[in-house]
């Protein structure tokens, strides 16, 4: 008797296939070849996206589908992450391939003051004239090189003080890879006595309680912007049930801030020793370093130095150290958004409680620190807490690393006493202002710290000293404006940045930044409406981005009414 074989309908055959985009065998093999033997764990999604994007210059849908297959994720999960971060270029059709090389020109306030708009115009005309279709010019937010304004990135190659000549030279020489850094490497750092303080911790010559007291005596606070006391944070996390994790925020996305890059490029192991001392103090199982994507040279350097450190550890039982690469999202400077990004997800802030010290990275108690905070730990242990605390002016205590840019003769990172005024900082550390420029205004804490007039240049710069004036010091990013600049123009630049960088999770921030930018782009400002909008954004936004975004607008209304009056008087 012959068996009866049922004939399946087309509809039934289709049901045997997975829904959505079908897997392309060629794309799957390409992805497998690129990833090689690297782990397919899901929290490495963003790192794998970088691998593909770096190789091809873009992310096409077949590769995203293949990556979803390799990581056992839904295609929607991979696409939503890839589309969230600015540094991934998604191509939906092969006919839409981007130019081979990206030229990113910063549009941050310091770079705009230094002529970035004019430079972009020159580049457009030049590339059109030479019919160079291999380069695409991208206007991007602050890239963390404000002291080198105007700054640009050709591929992964940083171009300081960029002009048409320097960029053309880099293009001609095909300088698209990150530049080599001159820094104190592992061997040199050890020769200088490096890691001896860490060794004293591990061999019992320094106990945890004395280390906590040293931090308390120094008065060291978080130097990423929040200013939370370090010793108190260590005690809180240490009291949680292990295993505990440490996440280091090296994203440094606040416009005007570049101090972390400055120190990292020169002395990485001082930071690494401080990080490992903190890990010992809180009994950390694993460490994750989250590095800003624009810092390509720093990433290559850290990768090399971490290999040396782990192959020849200075102490036994050193925790595992993982270096994670960001992907261009300012919001990931917020600690819970950074944690989500380390986990391979979209960088979305979360409501509290629970706090990250209780439920953080991979749902474990997590100690989160800014780079510079850890950078000072070895010196404090070596010189004592009073070495740090005895510094300061105007009743303040400690040292601050100020990232200074704008209208000064010597922009850069300047280590100065906490509580110094901007007038003193400019004259004593920055070589004064250029000829023909007089202090008109300054931003004391980057984009979100507000704008103050020259009449308040005597105020002490430190945590808790500027709140009464509607501002804060944050990461100590000082942008100096002269009489040739405009507070209104600065506010528009800042709000355009916030609109671009809003994660879109909450309506007050997503819609508020867009509405605020539209309102302040008008010649005549609707001040009552702007004030209502500012109040709503502060009260209802989930995180600090939406809460602080109105600061520049409020400061213009409060301190620079003459600019608003002048705009109204224009015919």
Short mmCIF file of N, CA and C in Angstrom, two decimals, residues 43 45-51 53-54 81-82 84-88 104 156 248-253 288-296 299 302-303 322-333 337-345 347:
data_model
loop_
_atom_site.label_atom_id
_atom_site.label_comp_id
_atom_site.label_asym_id
_atom_site.label_seq_id
_atom_site.Cartn_x
_atom_site.Cartn_y
_atom_site.Cartn_z
N UNK A 43 25.23 40.73 26.34
CA UNK A 43 25.65 42.06 26.78
C UNK A 43 26.77 42.63 25.91
N UNK A 45 26.42 42.96 22.70
CA UNK A 45 25.75 43.37 21.46
C UNK A 45 26.36 44.65 20.88
N UNK A 46 26.52 45.68 21.70
CA UNK A 46 27.03 46.95 21.18
C UNK A 46 28.47 46.80 20.69
N UNK A 47 29.27 46.00 21.38
CA UNK A 47 30.64 45.78 20.96
C UNK A 47 30.68 45.07 19.61
N UNK A 48 29.79 44.10 19.40
CA UNK A 48 29.72 43.39 18.13
C UNK A 48 29.21 44.31 17.01
N UNK A 49 28.28 45.19 17.34
CA UNK A 49 27.82 46.17 16.36
C UNK A 49 28.97 47.05 15.91
N UNK A 50 29.84 47.44 16.85
CA UNK A 50 31.02 48.23 16.49
C UNK A 50 31.92 47.45 15.53
N UNK A 51 32.12 46.18 15.80
CA UNK A 51 32.99 45.36 14.95
C UNK A 51 32.50 45.35 13.51
N UNK A 53 30.27 47.57 12.14
CA UNK A 53 30.23 48.94 11.62
C UNK A 53 31.63 49.43 11.24
N UNK A 54 32.63 49.09 12.04
CA UNK A 54 34.01 49.50 11.73
C UNK A 54 34.51 48.84 10.45
N UNK A 81 18.59 48.69 19.43
CA UNK A 81 19.86 49.13 20.02
C UNK A 81 20.72 49.83 18.97
N UNK A 82 20.83 49.24 17.79
CA UNK A 82 21.65 49.84 16.73
C UNK A 82 21.14 51.22 16.33
N UNK A 84 19.52 53.31 18.23
CA UNK A 84 19.52 54.25 19.35
C UNK A 84 20.79 55.09 19.38
N UNK A 85 21.92 54.50 18.99
CA UNK A 85 23.23 55.15 19.15
C UNK A 85 23.65 55.86 17.86
N UNK A 86 24.16 57.09 18.03
CA UNK A 86 24.45 57.95 16.88
C UNK A 86 25.59 57.44 16.00
N UNK A 87 26.48 56.64 16.53
CA UNK A 87 27.67 56.26 15.77
C UNK A 87 27.48 55.02 14.91
N UNK A 88 26.28 54.48 14.90
CA UNK A 88 25.98 53.36 14.01
C UNK A 88 25.20 53.87 12.80
N UNK A 104 33.80 63.93 10.87
CA UNK A 104 32.92 64.52 11.88
C UNK A 104 33.48 65.86 12.33
N UNK A 156 38.84 57.66 12.55
CA UNK A 156 39.18 57.63 13.98
C UNK A 156 40.34 58.56 14.30
N UNK A 248 32.96 52.17 35.78
CA UNK A 248 33.69 53.44 35.68
C UNK A 248 33.14 54.23 34.51
N UNK A 249 32.68 55.44 34.80
CA UNK A 249 32.10 56.29 33.76
C UNK A 249 33.19 57.13 33.12
N UNK A 250 33.59 56.73 31.92
CA UNK A 250 34.59 57.48 31.16
C UNK A 250 33.96 57.98 29.86
N UNK A 251 32.65 58.23 29.90
CA UNK A 251 31.94 58.67 28.70
C UNK A 251 32.17 60.16 28.44
N UNK A 252 32.24 60.96 29.51
CA UNK A 252 32.61 62.38 29.43
C UNK A 252 31.93 63.09 28.25
N UNK A 253 30.60 63.11 28.27
CA UNK A 253 29.88 63.69 27.14
C UNK A 253 29.44 65.13 27.33
N UNK A 288 33.99 47.17 35.14
CA UNK A 288 33.63 47.54 33.77
C UNK A 288 33.98 49.01 33.55
N UNK A 289 34.78 49.27 32.53
CA UNK A 289 35.16 50.65 32.16
C UNK A 289 34.38 51.02 30.91
N UNK A 290 33.58 52.06 31.01
CA UNK A 290 32.75 52.51 29.88
C UNK A 290 33.40 53.75 29.27
N UNK A 291 33.98 53.58 28.08
CA UNK A 291 34.80 54.63 27.46
C UNK A 291 34.07 55.30 26.31
N UNK A 292 34.19 56.61 26.26
CA UNK A 292 33.58 57.38 25.17
C UNK A 292 34.12 56.93 23.82
N UNK A 293 33.22 56.76 22.84
CA UNK A 293 33.62 56.21 21.54
C UNK A 293 34.56 57.13 20.78
N UNK A 294 34.42 58.43 20.95
CA UNK A 294 35.29 59.36 20.22
C UNK A 294 36.75 59.29 20.66
N UNK A 295 37.01 58.68 21.80
CA UNK A 295 38.38 58.60 22.32
C UNK A 295 39.07 57.34 21.79
N UNK A 296 39.26 57.30 20.48
CA UNK A 296 39.81 56.10 19.84
C UNK A 296 41.23 55.80 20.29
N UNK A 299 41.27 54.34 23.66
CA UNK A 299 40.80 52.95 23.68
C UNK A 299 41.92 51.99 23.30
N UNK A 302 44.38 51.84 26.17
CA UNK A 302 43.86 51.10 27.32
C UNK A 302 43.83 49.60 27.05
N UNK A 303 43.45 49.22 25.85
CA UNK A 303 43.43 47.80 25.50
C UNK A 303 44.82 47.19 25.68
N UNK A 322 36.84 44.71 32.34
CA UNK A 322 36.24 44.69 31.01
C UNK A 322 36.17 46.12 30.48
N UNK A 323 36.64 46.33 29.27
CA UNK A 323 36.58 47.64 28.63
C UNK A 323 35.42 47.64 27.66
N UNK A 324 34.46 48.53 27.87
CA UNK A 324 33.31 48.62 27.00
C UNK A 324 33.32 49.97 26.27
N UNK A 325 33.01 49.90 25.01
CA UNK A 325 33.05 51.07 24.13
C UNK A 325 31.66 51.67 23.96
N UNK A 326 31.52 52.96 24.27
CA UNK A 326 30.25 53.63 24.04
C UNK A 326 29.99 53.77 22.55
N UNK A 327 28.86 54.39 22.21
CA UNK A 327 28.51 54.47 20.79
C UNK A 327 27.89 55.82 20.41
N UNK A 328 28.20 56.84 21.19
CA UNK A 328 27.71 58.17 20.84
C UNK A 328 26.34 58.45 21.40
N UNK A 329 26.24 58.55 22.72
CA UNK A 329 24.96 58.88 23.38
C UNK A 329 25.28 59.62 24.67
N UNK A 330 25.03 60.92 24.68
CA UNK A 330 25.28 61.76 25.86
C UNK A 330 24.55 61.22 27.08
N UNK A 331 23.36 60.67 26.86
CA UNK A 331 22.54 60.21 27.98
C UNK A 331 23.23 59.12 28.77
N UNK A 332 24.20 58.43 28.16
CA UNK A 332 24.88 57.33 28.86
C UNK A 332 25.88 57.84 29.89
N UNK A 333 26.00 59.15 30.04
CA UNK A 333 26.73 59.69 31.17
C UNK A 333 25.94 59.57 32.46
N UNK A 337 21.66 54.83 32.80
CA UNK A 337 21.71 54.68 31.34
C UNK A 337 23.02 54.04 30.92
N UNK A 338 24.13 54.41 31.58
CA UNK A 338 25.41 53.78 31.29
C UNK A 338 25.37 52.29 31.60
N UNK A 339 24.76 51.93 32.71
CA UNK A 339 24.65 50.53 33.08
C UNK A 339 23.86 49.75 32.02
N UNK A 340 22.77 50.34 31.54
CA UNK A 340 21.99 49.69 30.48
C UNK A 340 22.84 49.50 29.23
N UNK A 341 23.66 50.47 28.91
CA UNK A 341 24.51 50.39 27.73
C UNK A 341 25.58 49.32 27.88
N UNK A 342 26.17 49.21 29.07
CA UNK A 342 27.15 48.15 29.33
C UNK A 342 26.50 46.78 29.16
N UNK A 343 25.23 46.69 29.51
CA UNK A 343 24.50 45.43 29.37
C UNK A 343 24.08 45.15 27.93
N UNK A 344 24.45 46.06 27.00
CA UNK A 344 24.13 45.84 25.60
C UNK A 344 22.76 46.32 25.19
N UNK A 345 22.19 47.23 25.96
CA UNK A 345 20.83 47.72 25.70
C UNK A 345 20.86 49.19 25.31
N UNK A 347 20.53 53.02 26.00
CA UNK A 347 20.90 53.76 27.20
C UNK A 347 19.75 54.58 27.73
#
